[in-house]
Short mmCIF file of C-alpha atoms in Angstrom, two decimals:
data_model
loop_
_atom_site.label_atom_id
_atom_site.label_comp_id
_atom_site.label_asym_id
_atom_site.label_seq_id
_atom_site.Cartn_x
_atom_site.Cartn_y
_atom_site.Cartn_z
CA UNK A 750 30.14 11.88 4.53
CA UNK A 751 33.33 13.91 5.02
CA UNK A 752 32.36 16.16 2.09
CA UNK A 753 29.08 17.01 3.76
CA UNK A 754 30.87 17.76 7.09
CA UNK A 755 33.41 19.98 5.15
CA UNK A 756 30.56 21.85 3.51
CA UNK A 757 28.79 22.39 6.82
CA UNK A 758 32.05 23.66 8.31
CA UNK A 759 32.58 26.13 5.56
CA UNK A 760 28.98 27.26 5.62
CA UNK A 761 29.01 27.88 9.44
CA UNK A 762 32.34 29.75 9.30
CA UNK A 763 31.09 32.19 6.70
CA UNK A 764 27.47 32.87 7.60
CA UNK A 765 26.89 32.22 11.30
CA UNK A 766 27.87 33.76 14.62
CA UNK A 767 29.24 31.52 17.40
CA UNK A 768 25.83 31.12 19.06
CA UNK A 769 24.15 30.29 15.78
CA UNK A 770 26.81 27.73 15.03
CA UNK A 771 26.35 25.98 18.29
CA UNK A 772 22.56 25.93 17.89
CA UNK A 773 22.87 24.72 14.35
CA UNK A 774 25.34 21.97 15.08
CA UNK A 775 23.28 20.84 18.14
CA UNK A 776 20.23 20.58 15.89
CA UNK A 777 22.18 18.56 13.34
CA UNK A 778 23.52 16.22 16.09
CA UNK A 779 20.08 15.70 17.59
CA UNK A 780 18.54 15.09 14.15
CA UNK A 781 21.26 12.58 13.27
CA UNK A 782 20.79 10.80 16.56
CA UNK A 783 16.99 10.51 16.21
CA UNK A 784 16.98 9.58 12.54
CA UNK A 785 17.62 5.91 13.33
CA UNK A 786 14.74 5.83 15.79
CA UNK A 787 12.02 6.98 13.42
CA UNK A 788 10.31 4.67 11.03
CA UNK A 789 7.49 5.30 8.62
CA UNK A 790 6.32 1.61 8.72
CA UNK A 791 6.05 1.49 12.47
CA UNK A 792 2.64 0.08 13.46
CA UNK A 793 1.58 1.76 16.70
CA UNK A 794 -1.77 0.09 16.96
CA UNK A 795 -0.53 -2.05 19.87
CA UNK A 796 -2.01 -5.26 18.44
CA UNK A 797 0.83 -7.72 18.51
CA UNK A 798 -1.31 -10.83 18.33
CA UNK A 799 0.01 -11.76 14.88
CA UNK A 800 3.69 -11.59 16.01
CA UNK A 801 5.52 -14.81 16.73
CA UNK A 802 7.18 -14.77 20.12
CA UNK A 803 10.99 -14.84 19.63
CA UNK A 804 11.38 -18.27 21.35
CA UNK A 805 9.00 -19.89 18.87
CA UNK A 806 11.06 -18.65 15.90
CA UNK A 807 14.04 -20.68 17.04
CA UNK A 808 12.42 -23.81 18.47
CA UNK A 809 13.90 -26.83 16.67
CA UNK A 810 16.04 -24.54 14.57
CA UNK A 811 19.14 -25.88 12.76
CA UNK A 812 20.77 -23.22 10.57
CA UNK A 813 24.09 -21.74 9.40
CA UNK A 814 25.07 -18.14 10.15
CA UNK A 815 27.93 -16.45 8.29
CA UNK A 816 29.88 -13.20 8.52
CA UNK A 817 32.85 -11.70 6.74
CA UNK A 818 36.01 -11.39 8.83
CA UNK A 819 39.28 -10.14 7.39
CA UNK A 820 37.83 -10.56 3.87
CA UNK A 821 36.99 -14.26 4.47
CA UNK A 822 33.58 -15.68 5.00
CA UNK A 823 33.28 -17.39 8.42
CA UNK A 824 30.31 -19.69 9.05
CA UNK A 825 28.96 -21.60 12.02
CA UNK A 826 26.09 -23.97 12.55
CA UNK A 827 23.46 -23.22 15.25
CA UNK A 828 21.28 -25.99 16.64
CA UNK A 829 18.45 -25.17 18.90
CA UNK A 830 16.83 -28.54 19.75
CA UNK A 831 13.12 -28.85 20.31
CA UNK A 832 13.97 -29.95 23.88
CA UNK A 833 15.29 -26.47 24.67
CA UNK A 834 12.95 -24.27 26.80
CA UNK A 835 13.70 -20.79 25.40
CA UNK A 836 11.44 -19.02 27.95
CA UNK A 837 14.31 -19.61 30.44
CA UNK A 838 18.02 -18.96 30.24
CA UNK A 839 19.62 -21.79 28.20
CA UNK A 840 23.25 -22.97 28.27
CA UNK A 841 25.22 -22.99 25.00
CA UNK A 842 28.04 -25.33 24.06
CA UNK A 843 30.51 -24.41 21.41
CA UNK A 844 32.08 -27.11 19.24
CA UNK A 845 35.24 -25.71 17.65
CA UNK A 846 36.93 -27.42 14.74
CA UNK A 847 40.52 -27.08 13.64
CA UNK A 848 43.31 -28.67 11.64
CA UNK A 849 41.73 -30.04 8.44
CA UNK A 850 38.19 -30.60 9.66
CA UNK A 851 35.34 -28.66 8.20
CA UNK A 852 32.30 -27.44 10.17
CA UNK A 853 30.28 -30.43 8.93
CA UNK A 854 33.07 -33.01 9.72
CA UNK A 855 33.45 -31.69 13.23
CA UNK A 856 29.66 -31.75 13.75
CA UNK A 857 29.48 -35.43 12.70
CA UNK A 858 32.62 -36.41 14.76
CA UNK A 859 31.73 -34.76 18.05
CA UNK A 860 28.10 -35.72 18.08
CA UNK A 861 27.23 -32.45 19.89
CA UNK A 862 23.84 -32.57 18.23
CA UNK A 863 22.91 -35.56 20.41
CA UNK A 864 24.46 -33.98 23.49
CA UNK A 865 22.47 -30.73 22.88
CA UNK A 866 19.23 -32.69 22.34
CA UNK A 867 19.68 -34.91 25.38
CA UNK A 868 20.61 -31.94 27.70
CA UNK A 869 18.35 -29.15 26.28
CA UNK A 870 21.20 -26.84 25.36
CA UNK A 871 22.03 -24.80 22.26
CA UNK A 872 24.96 -26.13 20.22
CA UNK A 873 27.08 -23.81 18.02
#
């Protein structure tokens, strides 16, 4: 990316007046900003009847999410019990493990799955 910026800088210094430079750089800035908003596969028909509402995607979900942090993979379990009403705001409880316990060991030890199910909350 820095090579492209350097090339644009050299090009504008050699061939353009100050007003042309400002106009050109403004156009580039606007184009770069809008490029993330445009999509060729965007269906604008307005018929969303086939789409699953977001709350139905997570009802009864029990899955693991992961991310890389400081070059280490960090994972956590997310439980969305079927007793949760996702059309309303829902509390979330976080069950942290430490010492020598793994995510799985802490989950079995704390029984937060049962607590989440009984109280209609999300457990992470």
